[in-house]
XYZ file of C-alpha atoms in Angstrom:
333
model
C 195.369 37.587 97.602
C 192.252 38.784 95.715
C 188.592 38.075 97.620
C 188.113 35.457 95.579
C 190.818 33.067 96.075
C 190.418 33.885 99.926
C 186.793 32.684 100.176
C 187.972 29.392 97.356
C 190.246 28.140 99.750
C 187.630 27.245 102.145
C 186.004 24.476 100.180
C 188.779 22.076 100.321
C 187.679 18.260 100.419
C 189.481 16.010 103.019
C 188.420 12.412 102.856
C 184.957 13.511 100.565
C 182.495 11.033 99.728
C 182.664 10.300 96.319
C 180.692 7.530 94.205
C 179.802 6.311 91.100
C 176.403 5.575 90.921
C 174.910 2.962 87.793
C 170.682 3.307 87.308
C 168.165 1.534 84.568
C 165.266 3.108 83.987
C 162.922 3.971 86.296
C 164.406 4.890 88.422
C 164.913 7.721 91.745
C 167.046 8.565 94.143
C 166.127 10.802 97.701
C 169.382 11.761 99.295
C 168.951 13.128 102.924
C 172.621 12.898 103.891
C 172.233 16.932 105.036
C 175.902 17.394 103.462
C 176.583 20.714 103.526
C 177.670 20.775 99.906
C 177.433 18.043 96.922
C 178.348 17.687 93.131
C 176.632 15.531 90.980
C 177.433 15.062 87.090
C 176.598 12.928 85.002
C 178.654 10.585 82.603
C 176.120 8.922 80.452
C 172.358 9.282 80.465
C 170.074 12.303 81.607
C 168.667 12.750 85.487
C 166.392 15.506 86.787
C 167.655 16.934 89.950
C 164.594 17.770 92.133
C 165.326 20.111 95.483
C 163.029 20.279 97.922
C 163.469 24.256 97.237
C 164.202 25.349 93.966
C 162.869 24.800 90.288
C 163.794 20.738 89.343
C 166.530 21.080 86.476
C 167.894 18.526 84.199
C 171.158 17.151 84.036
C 173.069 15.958 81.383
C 176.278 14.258 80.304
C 178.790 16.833 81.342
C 176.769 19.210 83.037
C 177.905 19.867 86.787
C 175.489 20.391 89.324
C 176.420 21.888 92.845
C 174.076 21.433 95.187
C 173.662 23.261 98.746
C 172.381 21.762 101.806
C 171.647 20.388 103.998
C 168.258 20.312 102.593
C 167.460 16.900 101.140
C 166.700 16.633 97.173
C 166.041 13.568 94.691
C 167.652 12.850 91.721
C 165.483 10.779 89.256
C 164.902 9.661 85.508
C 161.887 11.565 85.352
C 160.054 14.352 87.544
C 157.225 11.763 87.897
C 159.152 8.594 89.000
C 158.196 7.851 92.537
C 161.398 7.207 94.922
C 162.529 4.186 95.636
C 165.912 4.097 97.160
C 166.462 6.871 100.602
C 170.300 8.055 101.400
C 170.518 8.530 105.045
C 172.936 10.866 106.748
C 175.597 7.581 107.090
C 175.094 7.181 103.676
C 173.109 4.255 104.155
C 170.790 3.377 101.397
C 166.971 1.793 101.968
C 163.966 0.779 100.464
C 160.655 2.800 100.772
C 160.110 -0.369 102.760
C 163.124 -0.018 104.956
C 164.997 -2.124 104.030
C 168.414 -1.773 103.706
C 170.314 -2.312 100.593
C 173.658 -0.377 100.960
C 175.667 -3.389 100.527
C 174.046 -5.780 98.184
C 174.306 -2.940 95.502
C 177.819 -2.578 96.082
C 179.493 -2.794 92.499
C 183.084 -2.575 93.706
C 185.536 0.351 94.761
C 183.418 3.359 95.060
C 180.717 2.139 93.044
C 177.407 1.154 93.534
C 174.063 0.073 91.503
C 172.630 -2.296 89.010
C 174.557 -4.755 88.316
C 173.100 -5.049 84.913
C 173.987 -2.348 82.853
C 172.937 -1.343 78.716
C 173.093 1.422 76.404
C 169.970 2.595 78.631
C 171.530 2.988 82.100
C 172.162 5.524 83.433
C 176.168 6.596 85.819
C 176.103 9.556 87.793
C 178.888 10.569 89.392
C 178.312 12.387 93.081
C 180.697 13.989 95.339
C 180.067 15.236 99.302
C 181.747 17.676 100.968
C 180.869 16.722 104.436
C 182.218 20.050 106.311
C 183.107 22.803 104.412
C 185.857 25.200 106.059
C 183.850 28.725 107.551
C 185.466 30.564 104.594
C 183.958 28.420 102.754
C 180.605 28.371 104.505
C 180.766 32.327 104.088
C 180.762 31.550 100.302
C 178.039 28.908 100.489
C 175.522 31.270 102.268
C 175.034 33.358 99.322
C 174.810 29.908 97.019
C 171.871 29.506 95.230
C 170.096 26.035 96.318
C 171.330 24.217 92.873
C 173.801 25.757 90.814
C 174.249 24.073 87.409
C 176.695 24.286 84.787
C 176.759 22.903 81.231
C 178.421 21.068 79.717
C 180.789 23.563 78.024
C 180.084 23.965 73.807
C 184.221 23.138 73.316
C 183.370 19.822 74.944
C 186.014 19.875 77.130
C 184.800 17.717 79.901
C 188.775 16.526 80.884
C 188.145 17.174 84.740
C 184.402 15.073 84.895
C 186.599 12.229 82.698
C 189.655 12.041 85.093
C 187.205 11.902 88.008
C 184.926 8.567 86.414
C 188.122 7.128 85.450
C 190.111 7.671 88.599
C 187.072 7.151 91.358
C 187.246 3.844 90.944
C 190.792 2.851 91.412
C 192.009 1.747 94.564
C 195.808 2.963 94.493
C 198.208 5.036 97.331
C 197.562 8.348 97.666
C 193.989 7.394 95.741
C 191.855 9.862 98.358
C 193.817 13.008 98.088
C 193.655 13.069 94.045
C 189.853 12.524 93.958
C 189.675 15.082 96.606
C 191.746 17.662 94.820
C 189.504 16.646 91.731
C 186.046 17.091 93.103
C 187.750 20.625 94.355
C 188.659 21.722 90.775
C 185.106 20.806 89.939
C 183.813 22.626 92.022
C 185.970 26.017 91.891
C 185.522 25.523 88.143
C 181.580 25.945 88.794
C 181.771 28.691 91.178
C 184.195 30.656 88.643
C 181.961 30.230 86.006
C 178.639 31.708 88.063
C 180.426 34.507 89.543
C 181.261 35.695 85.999
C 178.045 35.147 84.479
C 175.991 38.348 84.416
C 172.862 38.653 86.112
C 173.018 35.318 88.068
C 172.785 36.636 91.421
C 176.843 36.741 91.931
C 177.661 38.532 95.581
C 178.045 42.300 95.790
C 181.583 41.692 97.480
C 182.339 39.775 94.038
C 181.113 42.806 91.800
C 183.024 45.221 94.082
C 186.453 43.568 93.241
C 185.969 45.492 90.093
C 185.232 48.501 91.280
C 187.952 51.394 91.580
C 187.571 52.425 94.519
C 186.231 49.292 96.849
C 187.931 46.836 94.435
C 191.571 47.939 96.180
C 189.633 48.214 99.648
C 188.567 45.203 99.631
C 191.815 43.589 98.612
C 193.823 45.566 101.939
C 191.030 43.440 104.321
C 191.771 40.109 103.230
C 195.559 40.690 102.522
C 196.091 42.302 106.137
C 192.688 41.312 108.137
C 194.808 41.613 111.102
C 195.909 45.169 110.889
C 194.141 47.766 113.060
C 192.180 49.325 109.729
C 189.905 52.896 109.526
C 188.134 54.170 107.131
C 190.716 56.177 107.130
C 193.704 54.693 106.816
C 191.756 52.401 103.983
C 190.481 55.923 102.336
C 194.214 57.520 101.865
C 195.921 53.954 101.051
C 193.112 54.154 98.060
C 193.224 57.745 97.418
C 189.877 58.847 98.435
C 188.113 61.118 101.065
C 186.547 59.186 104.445
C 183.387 59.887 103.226
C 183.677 59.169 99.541
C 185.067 55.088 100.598
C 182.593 55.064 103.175
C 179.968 55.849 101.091
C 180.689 53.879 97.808
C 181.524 50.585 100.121
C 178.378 50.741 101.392
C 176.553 50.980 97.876
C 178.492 48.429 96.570
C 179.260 46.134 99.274
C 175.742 46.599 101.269
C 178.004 47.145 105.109
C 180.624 49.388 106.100
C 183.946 49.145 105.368
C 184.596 47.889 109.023
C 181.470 45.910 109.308
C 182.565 44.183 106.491
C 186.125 43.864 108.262
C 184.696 42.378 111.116
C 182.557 39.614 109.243
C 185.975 38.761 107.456
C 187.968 38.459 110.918
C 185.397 36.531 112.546
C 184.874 34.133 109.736
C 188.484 33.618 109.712
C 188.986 33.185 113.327
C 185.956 30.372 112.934
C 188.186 28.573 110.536
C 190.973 28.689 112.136
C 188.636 27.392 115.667
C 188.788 24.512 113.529
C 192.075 23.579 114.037
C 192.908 21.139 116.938
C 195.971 23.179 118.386
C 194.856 26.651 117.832
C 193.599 28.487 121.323
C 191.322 31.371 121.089
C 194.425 33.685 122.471
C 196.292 32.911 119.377
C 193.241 33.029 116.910
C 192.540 36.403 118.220
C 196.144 37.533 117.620
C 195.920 35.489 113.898
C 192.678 37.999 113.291
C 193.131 41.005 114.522
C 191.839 41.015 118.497
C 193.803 42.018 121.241
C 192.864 39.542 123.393
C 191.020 36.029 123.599
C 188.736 38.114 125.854
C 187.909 40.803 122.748
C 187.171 37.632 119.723
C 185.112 36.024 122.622
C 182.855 39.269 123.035
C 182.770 39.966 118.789
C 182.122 35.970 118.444
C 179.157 35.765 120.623
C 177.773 38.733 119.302
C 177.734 38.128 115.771
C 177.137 34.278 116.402
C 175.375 33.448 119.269
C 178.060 30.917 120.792
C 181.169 31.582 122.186
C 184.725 30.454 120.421
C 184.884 27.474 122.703
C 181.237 26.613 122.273
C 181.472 27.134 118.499
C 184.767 24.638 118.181
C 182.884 21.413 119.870
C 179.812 21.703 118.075
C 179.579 19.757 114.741
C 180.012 21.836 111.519
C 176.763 21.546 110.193
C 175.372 23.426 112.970
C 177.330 26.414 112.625
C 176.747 27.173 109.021
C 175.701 30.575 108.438
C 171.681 30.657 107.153
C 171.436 30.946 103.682
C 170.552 34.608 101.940
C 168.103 35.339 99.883
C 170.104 33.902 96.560
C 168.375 32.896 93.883
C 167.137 28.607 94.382
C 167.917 27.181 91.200
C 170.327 28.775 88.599
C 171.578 27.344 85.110
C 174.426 28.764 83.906
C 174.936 29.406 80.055
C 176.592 27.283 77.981
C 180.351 29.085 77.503
């Protein structure tokens, strides 16, 4: 498994918000749903995404915008268009007045707006991860605020049209295949930043490459459970202690086992996650000898114990956010 596609598996939706929203002109959107994660495209018409934090952007058909939160953000016609409807964290939907209009805009299955609708409106498609896995936090955390991507110069927008054709059918099975959508949306974005040059991609990404740390780094996640040295690491790669040490470090910006632990422990916090797992056989899973040892490592590094971390909702656990750049627009492939 390469660090990559062990970090991608974390963002996986499972029963995801998803809507298609339909706007005339003026008009402006504040969502403060504190989602951890959200994608918003658009299928016809133009919006300007505003974050709180970040430089606004705009949006247009076929671009893909992932946004980080759980800092709110509005999404309008125009920069200067004062809000006028408020997205709660229910995903209720009110008036500057208060007053609360989730369901007379409802349009139908997963869709919601003006009912009146011209060459001039405007349908956004918007998708909410509401608790990404830990791996996947562990990605998110060196997110910029909005990432966008445009629409490519090929015009090959096949995964935005699937989604606005298929989010508003009501058939079996209708959840998982706009979940597994909005998840090949999204790895499609993150693929696309991490391979743009200087768009503040991760140092662990820019290591894979690397001869030395590249194979390093691929032992960790493969076997995060074995008892690894710098070493053991050094003479599987074919380098001196210090030389792997050293160039890690550079490259990485830990330790080799540093690094290892972050891994483990963000691992083990996924795998808290899961409603039979005990913290005996999450230690085992991770590398610890004993429920005792993740406990110690866990409360260290994150302030709460296993136990304490696994009852306490998933927004309050995500990692802080790094210094990653706010707002980044990625070329047009």
């Amino acid at each position: 498994m390469d660090t990559l596609t062990g970090l991608l598996e974390g963002p996986q939706a499972r029963g995801a918000f998803l809507l298609k929203s339909v706007f005339n002109p003026p008009w402006s959107l504040r969502v403060e749903d504190r989602a951890p994660l959200s994608l918003v495209t658009m299928v016809r018409g133009s919006a300007w995404l505003l974050p709180d934090e970040g430089a606004p952007v705009l949006v247009g058909p076929g671009d893909v915008a992932v946004v980080r939160g759980p800092a709110p953000y509005t999404v309008a016609d125009s920069p200067d268009t004062p809000v006028q409807i408020t997205v709660d964290a229910d995903q209720r939907c009110s008036t500057q007045a208060g007053e609360d209009i989730t369901g007379s805009m409802d349009l139908g299955v997963r869709t919601w707006g003006s009912a009146f609708q011209d060459e001039h409106s405007a349908v956004m498609l918007s998708g909410t991860y509401q608790a990404p896995s830990e791996i996947g936090r562990r990605l998110l955390g060196v997110l910029p605020s909005v990432l966008v991507r445009r629409r490519p110069a090929s015009s090959d927008t096949t995964l935005v049209r699937m989604l606005s054709e298929e989010i508003g059918k009501d058939e079996p099975g209708q959840e998982i295949v706009l979940d597994r959508l909005l998840d090949l949306l999204l790895i499609g974005v993150l693929r696309s930043w991490l391979a743009a040059p200087g768009t503040g991609a991760p140092a662990w990404y820019r290591a894979q490459a690397d001869p030395v740390v590249g194979p390093a780094l691929r032992l960790l996640h493969e076997s995060p459970a074995h008892g690894w040295t710098v070493e053991e690491l050094a003479l599987k790669v074919g380098v001196s202690r210090a030389s792997l040490a050293r160039r890690f470090t550079e490259i990485v910006g830990e330790p080799p086992v540093a690094y290892l632990t972050g891994w483990r422990l963000a691992l083990a916090a996924d795998l808290l996650r899961e409603p039979d797992a005990t913290v005996a056989t999450v230690a085992r899973r991770v590398g610890y000898s004993s429920a005792f040892a993740l406990s110690t490592a866990f409360k260290r590094v994150r302030g709460v114990s296993p136990r304490e971390f696994r009852t306490a909702p998933a927004a309050a656990t995500a990692p802080a956010p790094s210094g990653a750049p706010r707002t980044v627009v990625l070329p047009t492939p």
